[in-house]
PDB file of C-alpha atoms in Angstrom:
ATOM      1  CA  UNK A   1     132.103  -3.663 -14.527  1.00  0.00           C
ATOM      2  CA  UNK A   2     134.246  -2.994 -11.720  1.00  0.00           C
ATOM      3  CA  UNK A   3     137.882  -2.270 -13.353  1.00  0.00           C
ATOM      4  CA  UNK A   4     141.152  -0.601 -13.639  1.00  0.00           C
ATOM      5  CA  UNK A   5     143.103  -0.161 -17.202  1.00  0.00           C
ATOM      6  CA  UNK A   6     146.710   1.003 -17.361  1.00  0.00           C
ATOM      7  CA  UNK A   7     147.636   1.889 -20.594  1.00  0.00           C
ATOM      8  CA  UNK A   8     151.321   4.128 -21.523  1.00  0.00           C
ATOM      9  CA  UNK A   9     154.306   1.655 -21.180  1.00  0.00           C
ATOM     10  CA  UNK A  10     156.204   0.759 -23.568  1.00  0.00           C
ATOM     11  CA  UNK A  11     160.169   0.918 -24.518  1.00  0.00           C
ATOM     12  CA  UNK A  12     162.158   4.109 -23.385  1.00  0.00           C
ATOM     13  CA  UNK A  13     165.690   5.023 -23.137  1.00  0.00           C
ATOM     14  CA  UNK A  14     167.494   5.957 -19.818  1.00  0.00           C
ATOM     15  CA  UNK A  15     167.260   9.374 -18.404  1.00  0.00           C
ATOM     16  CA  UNK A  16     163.811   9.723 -20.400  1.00  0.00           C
ATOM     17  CA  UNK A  17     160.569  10.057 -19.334  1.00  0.00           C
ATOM     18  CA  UNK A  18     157.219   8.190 -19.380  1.00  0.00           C
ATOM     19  CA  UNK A  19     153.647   8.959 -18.174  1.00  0.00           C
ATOM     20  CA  UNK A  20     150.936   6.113 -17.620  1.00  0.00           C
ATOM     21  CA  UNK A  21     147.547   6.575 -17.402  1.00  0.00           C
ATOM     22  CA  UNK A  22     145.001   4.137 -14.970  1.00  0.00           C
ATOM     23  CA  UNK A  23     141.206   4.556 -16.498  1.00  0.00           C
ATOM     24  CA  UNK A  24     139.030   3.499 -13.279  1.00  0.00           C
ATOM     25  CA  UNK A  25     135.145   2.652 -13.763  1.00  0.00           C
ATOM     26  CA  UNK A  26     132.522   1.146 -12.629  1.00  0.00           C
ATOM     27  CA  UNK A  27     132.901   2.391  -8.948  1.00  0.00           C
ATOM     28  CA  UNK A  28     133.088   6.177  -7.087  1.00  0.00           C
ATOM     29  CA  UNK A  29     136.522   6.625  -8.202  1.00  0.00           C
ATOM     30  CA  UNK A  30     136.755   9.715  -5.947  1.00  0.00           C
ATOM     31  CA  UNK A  31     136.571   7.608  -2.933  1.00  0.00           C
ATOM     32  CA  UNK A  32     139.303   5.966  -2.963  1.00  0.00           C
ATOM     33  CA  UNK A  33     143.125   5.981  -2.764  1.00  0.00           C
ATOM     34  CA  UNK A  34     144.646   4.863  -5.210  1.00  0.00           C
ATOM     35  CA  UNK A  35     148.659   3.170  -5.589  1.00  0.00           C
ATOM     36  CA  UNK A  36     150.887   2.081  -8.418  1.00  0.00           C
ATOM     37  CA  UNK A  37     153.028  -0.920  -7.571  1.00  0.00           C
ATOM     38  CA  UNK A  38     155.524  -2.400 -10.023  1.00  0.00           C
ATOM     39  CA  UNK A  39     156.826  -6.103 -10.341  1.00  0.00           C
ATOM     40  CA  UNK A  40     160.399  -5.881 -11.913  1.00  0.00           C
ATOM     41  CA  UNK A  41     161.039  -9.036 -14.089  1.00  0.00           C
ATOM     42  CA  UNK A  42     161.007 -12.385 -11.696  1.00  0.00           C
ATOM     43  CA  UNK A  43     160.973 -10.479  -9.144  1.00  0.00           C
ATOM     44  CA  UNK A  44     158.632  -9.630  -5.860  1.00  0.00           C
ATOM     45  CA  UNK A  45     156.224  -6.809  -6.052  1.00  0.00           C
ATOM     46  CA  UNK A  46     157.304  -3.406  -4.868  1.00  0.00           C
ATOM     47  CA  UNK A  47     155.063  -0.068  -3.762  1.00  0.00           C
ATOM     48  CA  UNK A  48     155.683   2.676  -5.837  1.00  0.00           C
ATOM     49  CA  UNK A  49     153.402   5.744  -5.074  1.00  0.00           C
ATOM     50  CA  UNK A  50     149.984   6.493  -3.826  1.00  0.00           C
ATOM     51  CA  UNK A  51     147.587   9.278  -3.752  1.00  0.00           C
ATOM     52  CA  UNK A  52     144.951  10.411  -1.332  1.00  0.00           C
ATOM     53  CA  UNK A  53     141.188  10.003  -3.011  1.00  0.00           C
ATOM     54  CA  UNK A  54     140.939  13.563  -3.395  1.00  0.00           C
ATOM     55  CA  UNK A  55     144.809  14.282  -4.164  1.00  0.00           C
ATOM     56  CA  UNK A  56     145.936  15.898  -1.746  1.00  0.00           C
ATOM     57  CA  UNK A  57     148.365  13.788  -0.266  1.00  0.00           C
ATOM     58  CA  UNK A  58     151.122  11.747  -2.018  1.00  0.00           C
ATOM     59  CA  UNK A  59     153.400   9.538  -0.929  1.00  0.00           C
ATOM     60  CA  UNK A  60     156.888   7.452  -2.606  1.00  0.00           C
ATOM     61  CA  UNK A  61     159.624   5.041  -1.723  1.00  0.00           C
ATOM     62  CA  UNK A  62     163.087   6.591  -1.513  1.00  0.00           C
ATOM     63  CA  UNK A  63     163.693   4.362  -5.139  1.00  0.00           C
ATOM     64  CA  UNK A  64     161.497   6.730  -7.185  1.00  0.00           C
ATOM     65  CA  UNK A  65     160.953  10.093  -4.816  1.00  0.00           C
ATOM     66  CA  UNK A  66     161.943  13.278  -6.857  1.00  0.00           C
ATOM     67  CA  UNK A  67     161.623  10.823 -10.283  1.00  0.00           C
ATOM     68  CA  UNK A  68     158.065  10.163  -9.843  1.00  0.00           C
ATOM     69  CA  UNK A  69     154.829  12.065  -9.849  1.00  0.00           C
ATOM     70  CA  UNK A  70     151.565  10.543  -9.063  1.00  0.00           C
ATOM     71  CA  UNK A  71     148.477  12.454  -9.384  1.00  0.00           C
ATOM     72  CA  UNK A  72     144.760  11.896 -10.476  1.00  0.00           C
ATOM     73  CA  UNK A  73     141.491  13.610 -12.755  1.00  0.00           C
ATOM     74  CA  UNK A  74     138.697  12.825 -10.997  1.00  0.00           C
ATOM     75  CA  UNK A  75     136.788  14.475 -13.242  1.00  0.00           C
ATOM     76  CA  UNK A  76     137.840  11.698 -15.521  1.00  0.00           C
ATOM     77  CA  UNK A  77     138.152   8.674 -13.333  1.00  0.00           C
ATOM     78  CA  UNK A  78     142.211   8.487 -14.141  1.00  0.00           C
ATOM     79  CA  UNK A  79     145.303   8.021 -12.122  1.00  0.00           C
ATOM     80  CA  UNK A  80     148.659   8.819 -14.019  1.00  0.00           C
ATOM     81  CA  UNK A  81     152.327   8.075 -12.863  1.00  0.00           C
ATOM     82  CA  UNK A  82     154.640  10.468 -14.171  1.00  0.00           C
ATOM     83  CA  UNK A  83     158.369   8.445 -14.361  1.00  0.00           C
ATOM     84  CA  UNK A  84     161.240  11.090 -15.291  1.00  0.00           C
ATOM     85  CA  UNK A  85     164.916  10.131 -15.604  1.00  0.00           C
ATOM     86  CA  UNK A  86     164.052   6.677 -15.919  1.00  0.00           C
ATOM     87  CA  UNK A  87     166.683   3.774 -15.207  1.00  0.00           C
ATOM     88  CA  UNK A  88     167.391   0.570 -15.975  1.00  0.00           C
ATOM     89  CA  UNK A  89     166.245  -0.806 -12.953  1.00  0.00           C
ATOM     90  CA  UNK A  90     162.611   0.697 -13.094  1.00  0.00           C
ATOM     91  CA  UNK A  91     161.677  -1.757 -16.025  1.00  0.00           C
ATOM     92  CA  UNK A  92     159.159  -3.338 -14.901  1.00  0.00           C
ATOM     93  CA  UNK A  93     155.175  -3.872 -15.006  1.00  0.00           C
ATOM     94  CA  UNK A  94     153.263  -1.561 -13.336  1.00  0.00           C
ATOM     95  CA  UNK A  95     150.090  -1.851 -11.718  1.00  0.00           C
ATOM     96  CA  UNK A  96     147.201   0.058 -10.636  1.00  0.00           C
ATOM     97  CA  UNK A  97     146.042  -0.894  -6.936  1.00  0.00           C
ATOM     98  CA  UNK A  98     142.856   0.516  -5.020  1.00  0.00           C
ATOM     99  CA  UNK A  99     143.211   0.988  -1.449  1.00  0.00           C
ATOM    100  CA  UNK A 100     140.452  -0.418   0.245  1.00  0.00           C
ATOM    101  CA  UNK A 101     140.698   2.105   2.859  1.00  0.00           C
ATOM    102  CA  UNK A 102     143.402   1.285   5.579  1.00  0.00           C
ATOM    103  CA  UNK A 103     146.569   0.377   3.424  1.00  0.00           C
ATOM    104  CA  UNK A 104     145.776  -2.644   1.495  1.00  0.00           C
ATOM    105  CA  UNK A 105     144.328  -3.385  -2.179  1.00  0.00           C
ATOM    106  CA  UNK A 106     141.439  -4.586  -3.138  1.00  0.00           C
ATOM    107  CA  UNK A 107     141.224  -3.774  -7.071  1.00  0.00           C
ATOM    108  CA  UNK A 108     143.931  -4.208  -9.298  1.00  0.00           C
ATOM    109  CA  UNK A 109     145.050  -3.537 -13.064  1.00  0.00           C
ATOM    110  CA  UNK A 110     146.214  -5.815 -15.614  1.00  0.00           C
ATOM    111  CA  UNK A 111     149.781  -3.940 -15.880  1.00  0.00           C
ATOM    112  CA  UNK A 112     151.558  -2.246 -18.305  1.00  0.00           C
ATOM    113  CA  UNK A 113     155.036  -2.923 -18.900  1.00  0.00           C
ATOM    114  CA  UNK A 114     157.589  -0.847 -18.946  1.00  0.00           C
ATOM    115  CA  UNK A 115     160.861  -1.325 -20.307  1.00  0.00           C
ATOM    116  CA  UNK A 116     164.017   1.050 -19.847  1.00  0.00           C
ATOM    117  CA  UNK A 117     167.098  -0.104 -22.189  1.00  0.00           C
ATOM    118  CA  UNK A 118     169.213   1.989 -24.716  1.00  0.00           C
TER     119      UNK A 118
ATOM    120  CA  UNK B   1     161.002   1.381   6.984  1.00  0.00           C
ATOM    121  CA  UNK B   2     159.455  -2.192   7.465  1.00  0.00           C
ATOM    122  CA  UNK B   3     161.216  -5.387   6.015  1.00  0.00           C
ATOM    123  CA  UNK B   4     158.615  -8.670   5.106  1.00  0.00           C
ATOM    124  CA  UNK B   5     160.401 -11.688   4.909  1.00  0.00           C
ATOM    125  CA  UNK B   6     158.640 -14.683   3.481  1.00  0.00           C
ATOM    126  CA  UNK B   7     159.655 -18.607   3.996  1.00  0.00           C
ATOM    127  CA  UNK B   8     159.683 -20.145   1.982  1.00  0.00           C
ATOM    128  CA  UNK B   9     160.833 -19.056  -1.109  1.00  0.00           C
ATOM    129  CA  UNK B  10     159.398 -22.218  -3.229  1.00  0.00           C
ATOM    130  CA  UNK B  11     157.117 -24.922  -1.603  1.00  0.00           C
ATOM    131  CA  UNK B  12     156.892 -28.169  -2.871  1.00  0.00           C
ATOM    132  CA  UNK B  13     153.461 -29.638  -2.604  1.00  0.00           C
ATOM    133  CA  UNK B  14     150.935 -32.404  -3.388  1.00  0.00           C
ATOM    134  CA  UNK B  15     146.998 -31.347  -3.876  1.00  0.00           C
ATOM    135  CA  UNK B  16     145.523 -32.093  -0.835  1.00  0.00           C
ATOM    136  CA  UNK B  17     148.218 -31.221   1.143  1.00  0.00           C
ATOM    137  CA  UNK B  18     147.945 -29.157   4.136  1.00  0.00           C
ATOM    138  CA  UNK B  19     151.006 -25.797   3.622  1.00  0.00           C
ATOM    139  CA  UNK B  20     151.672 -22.843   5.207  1.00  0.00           C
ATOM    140  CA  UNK B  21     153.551 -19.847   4.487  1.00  0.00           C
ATOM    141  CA  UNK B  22     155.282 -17.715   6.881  1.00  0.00           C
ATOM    142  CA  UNK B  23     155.817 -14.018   6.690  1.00  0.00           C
ATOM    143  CA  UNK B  24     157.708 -11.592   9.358  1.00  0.00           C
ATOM    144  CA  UNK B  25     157.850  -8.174   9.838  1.00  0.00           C
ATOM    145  CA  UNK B  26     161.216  -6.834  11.050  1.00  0.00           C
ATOM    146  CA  UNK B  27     158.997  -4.576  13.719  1.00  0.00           C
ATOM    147  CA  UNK B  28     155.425  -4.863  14.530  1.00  0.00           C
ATOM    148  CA  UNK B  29     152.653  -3.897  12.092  1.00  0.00           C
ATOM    149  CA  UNK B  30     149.868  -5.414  14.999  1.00  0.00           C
ATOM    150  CA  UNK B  31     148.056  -7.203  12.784  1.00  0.00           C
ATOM    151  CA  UNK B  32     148.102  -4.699   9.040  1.00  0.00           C
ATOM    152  CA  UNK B  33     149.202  -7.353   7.176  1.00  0.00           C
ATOM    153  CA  UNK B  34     147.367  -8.302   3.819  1.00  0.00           C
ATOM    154  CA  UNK B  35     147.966 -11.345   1.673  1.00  0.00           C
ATOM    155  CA  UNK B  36     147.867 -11.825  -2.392  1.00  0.00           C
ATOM    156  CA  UNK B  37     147.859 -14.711  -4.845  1.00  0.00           C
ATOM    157  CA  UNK B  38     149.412 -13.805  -8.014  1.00  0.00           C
ATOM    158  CA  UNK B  39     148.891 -16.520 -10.919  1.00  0.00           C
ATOM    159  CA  UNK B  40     151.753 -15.968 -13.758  1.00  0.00           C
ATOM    160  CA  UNK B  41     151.375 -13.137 -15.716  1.00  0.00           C
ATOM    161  CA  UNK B  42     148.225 -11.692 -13.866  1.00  0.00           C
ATOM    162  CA  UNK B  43     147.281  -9.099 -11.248  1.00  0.00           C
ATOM    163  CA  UNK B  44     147.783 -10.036  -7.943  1.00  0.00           C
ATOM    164  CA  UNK B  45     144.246 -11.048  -5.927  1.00  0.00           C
ATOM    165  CA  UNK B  46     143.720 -10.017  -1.882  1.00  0.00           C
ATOM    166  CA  UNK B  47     143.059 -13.264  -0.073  1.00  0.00           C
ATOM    167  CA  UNK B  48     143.303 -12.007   3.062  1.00  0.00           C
ATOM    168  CA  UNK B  49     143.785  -8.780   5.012  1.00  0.00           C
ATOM    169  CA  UNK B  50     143.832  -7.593   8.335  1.00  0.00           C
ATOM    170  CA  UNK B  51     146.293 -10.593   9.445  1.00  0.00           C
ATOM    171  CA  UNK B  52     142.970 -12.501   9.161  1.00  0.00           C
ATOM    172  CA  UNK B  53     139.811 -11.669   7.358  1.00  0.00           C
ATOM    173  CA  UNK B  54     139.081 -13.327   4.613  1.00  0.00           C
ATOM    174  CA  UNK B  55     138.382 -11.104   1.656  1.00  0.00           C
ATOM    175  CA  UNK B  56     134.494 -12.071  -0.044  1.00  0.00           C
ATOM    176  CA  UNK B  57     134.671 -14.961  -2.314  1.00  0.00           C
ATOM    177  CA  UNK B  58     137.843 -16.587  -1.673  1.00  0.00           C
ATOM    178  CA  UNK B  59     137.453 -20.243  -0.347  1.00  0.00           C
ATOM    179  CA  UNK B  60     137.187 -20.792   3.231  1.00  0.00           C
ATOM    180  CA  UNK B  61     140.269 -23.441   2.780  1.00  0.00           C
ATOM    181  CA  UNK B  62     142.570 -20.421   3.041  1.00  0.00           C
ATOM    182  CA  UNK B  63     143.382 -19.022   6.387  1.00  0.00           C
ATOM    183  CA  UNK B  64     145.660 -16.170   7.907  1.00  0.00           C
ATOM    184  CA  UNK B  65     146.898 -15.655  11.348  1.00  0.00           C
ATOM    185  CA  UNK B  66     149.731 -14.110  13.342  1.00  0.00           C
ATOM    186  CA  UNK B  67     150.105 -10.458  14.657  1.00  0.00           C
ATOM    187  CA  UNK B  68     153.044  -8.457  16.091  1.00  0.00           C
ATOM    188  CA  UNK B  69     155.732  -9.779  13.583  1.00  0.00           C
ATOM    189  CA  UNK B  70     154.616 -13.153  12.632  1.00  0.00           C
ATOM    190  CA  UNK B  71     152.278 -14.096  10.221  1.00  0.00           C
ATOM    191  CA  UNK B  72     151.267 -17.186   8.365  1.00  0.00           C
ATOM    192  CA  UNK B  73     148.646 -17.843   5.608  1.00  0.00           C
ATOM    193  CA  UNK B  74     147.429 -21.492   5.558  1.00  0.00           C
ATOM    194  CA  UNK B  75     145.808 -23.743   2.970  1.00  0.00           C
ATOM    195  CA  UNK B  76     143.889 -26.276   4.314  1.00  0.00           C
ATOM    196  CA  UNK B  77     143.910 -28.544   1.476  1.00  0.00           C
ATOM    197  CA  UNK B  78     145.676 -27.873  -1.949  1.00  0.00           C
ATOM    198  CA  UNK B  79     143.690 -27.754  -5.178  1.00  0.00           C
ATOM    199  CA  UNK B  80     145.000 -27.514  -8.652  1.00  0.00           C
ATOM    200  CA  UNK B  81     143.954 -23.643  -8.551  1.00  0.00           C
ATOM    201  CA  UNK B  82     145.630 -22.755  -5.610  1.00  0.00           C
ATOM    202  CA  UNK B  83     149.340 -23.818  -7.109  1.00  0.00           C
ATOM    203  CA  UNK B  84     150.556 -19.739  -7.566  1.00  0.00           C
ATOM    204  CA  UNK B  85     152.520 -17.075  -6.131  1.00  0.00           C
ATOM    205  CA  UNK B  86     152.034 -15.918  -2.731  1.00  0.00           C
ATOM    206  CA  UNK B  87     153.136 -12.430  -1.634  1.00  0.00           C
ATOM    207  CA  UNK B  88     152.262 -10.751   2.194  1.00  0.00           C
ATOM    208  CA  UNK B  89     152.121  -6.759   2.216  1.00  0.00           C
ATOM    209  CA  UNK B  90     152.447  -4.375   5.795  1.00  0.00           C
ATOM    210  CA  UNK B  91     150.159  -1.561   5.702  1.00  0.00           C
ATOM    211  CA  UNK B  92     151.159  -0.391   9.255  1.00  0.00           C
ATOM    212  CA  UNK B  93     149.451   3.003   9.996  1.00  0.00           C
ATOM    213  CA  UNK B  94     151.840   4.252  11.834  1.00  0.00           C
ATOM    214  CA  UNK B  95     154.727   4.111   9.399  1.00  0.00           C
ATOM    215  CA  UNK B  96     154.956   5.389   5.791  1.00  0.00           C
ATOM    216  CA  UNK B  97     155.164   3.414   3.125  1.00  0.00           C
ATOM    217  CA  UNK B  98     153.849  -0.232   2.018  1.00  0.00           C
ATOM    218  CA  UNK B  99     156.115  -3.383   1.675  1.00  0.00           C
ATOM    219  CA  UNK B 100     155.630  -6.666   0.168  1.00  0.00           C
ATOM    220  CA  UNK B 101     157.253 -10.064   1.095  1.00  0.00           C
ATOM    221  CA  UNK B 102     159.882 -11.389  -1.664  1.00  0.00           C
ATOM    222  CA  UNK B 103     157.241 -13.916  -2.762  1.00  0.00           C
ATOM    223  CA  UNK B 104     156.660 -17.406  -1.998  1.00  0.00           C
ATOM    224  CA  UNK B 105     155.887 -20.075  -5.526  1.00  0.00           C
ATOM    225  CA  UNK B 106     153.663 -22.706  -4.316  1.00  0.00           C
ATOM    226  CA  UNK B 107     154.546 -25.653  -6.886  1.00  0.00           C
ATOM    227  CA  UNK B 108     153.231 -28.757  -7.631  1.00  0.00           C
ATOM    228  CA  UNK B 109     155.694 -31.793  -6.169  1.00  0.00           C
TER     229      UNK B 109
END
């Protein structure tokens, strides 16, 4: 069925780095845009990255630019967030959105969460 | 970039009861706004998008309207489902970035 599956968090100290992986299926995975949004503990939801379908553009909030690397394998229906230098303040759970098409999201993971503590 | 600010934080409400949620945009986003219910510990779901389209197969008792910097989402009559976290989202074209309202808890009084 129609689906996203993150899969990669898990406990890390500061200043290290994590990479989490989005398996897409049962849609054209190569059509679409594609975010990560993360929802700190009680807290409100909060864009993160996103990538064009094809991957050629990339965009990030000034909280994670130069930290952060999104990119995608179409070849193998994946998105990955690459989180470097990680802080405190980025534990959170992190979800995989599809863009519909004009900004908003239509599809979305089942999180993975993400904790940063020493 | 774009601030969402949602009122009210928590609503206190009855099923059956008529509520509405307000969200505004500190410029316009003509009407890019999108809206999500997010039970606890779940994936958020799109209700609404485009200020007011209602996505396929969520009940006709919600409704969105507003454009420029006011929005509201409105649910006709509460059921026991609906009582969930309610979070808006700008996806203005013409301005980088996505935000998302603080969140509004819909409780049961």
């Amino acid at each position: 069925q129609v689906q996203l599956v993150e899969s990669g968090g898990g406990v890390v100290q500061p200043g290290r780095s994590l990479r989490l992986s989005c398996a897409a299926s049962g849609f054209t995975f190569s059509n679409y845009g594609m975010h990560w949004v993360r929802q700190a503990p009680d807290k409100g939801l909060e864009w993160v990255a996103d990538i064009w379908y094809d991957g050629n553009n990339k965009h990030y909030p000034d909280s994670v630019k130069g930290r952060f690397i999104i990119s995608r394998d179409n070849s193998k229906n994946t998105l990955y967030l690459q989180m470097n230098s990680l802080r405190a303040e980025d534990t959170a759970v992190y979800y995989c959105a599809r863009d519909r098409g004009t900004g908003y999201f239509d599809l979305w993971g089942r999180g993975t969460l993400v904790t940063v503590s020493s | 970039d774009i601030q969402l600010t949602q009122s009210p934080s928590t609503l206190s409400a009855s099923v059956g009861d008529r509520v509405t949620i307000t969200c505004r945009a500190s410029q316009s986003i003509s009407s890019w706004l999108a809206w999500y219910q997010q039970k606890p510990g779940k994936a958020p779901k799109l209700l609404i998008y485009k200020a007011s389209t209602l996505e396929t197969g969520v009940p006709s008792r919600f409704s969105g309207s507003g454009s420029g910097t006011e929005f509201t989402l409105t649910i006709s009559s509460l059921q026991p489902d609906d009582f969930a976290n309610y979070h808006c989202q700008q996806y203005n074209s013409y301005s980088p970035g996505y935000s998302f309202g603080q969140g509004t808890k819909l409780e049961i009084k």
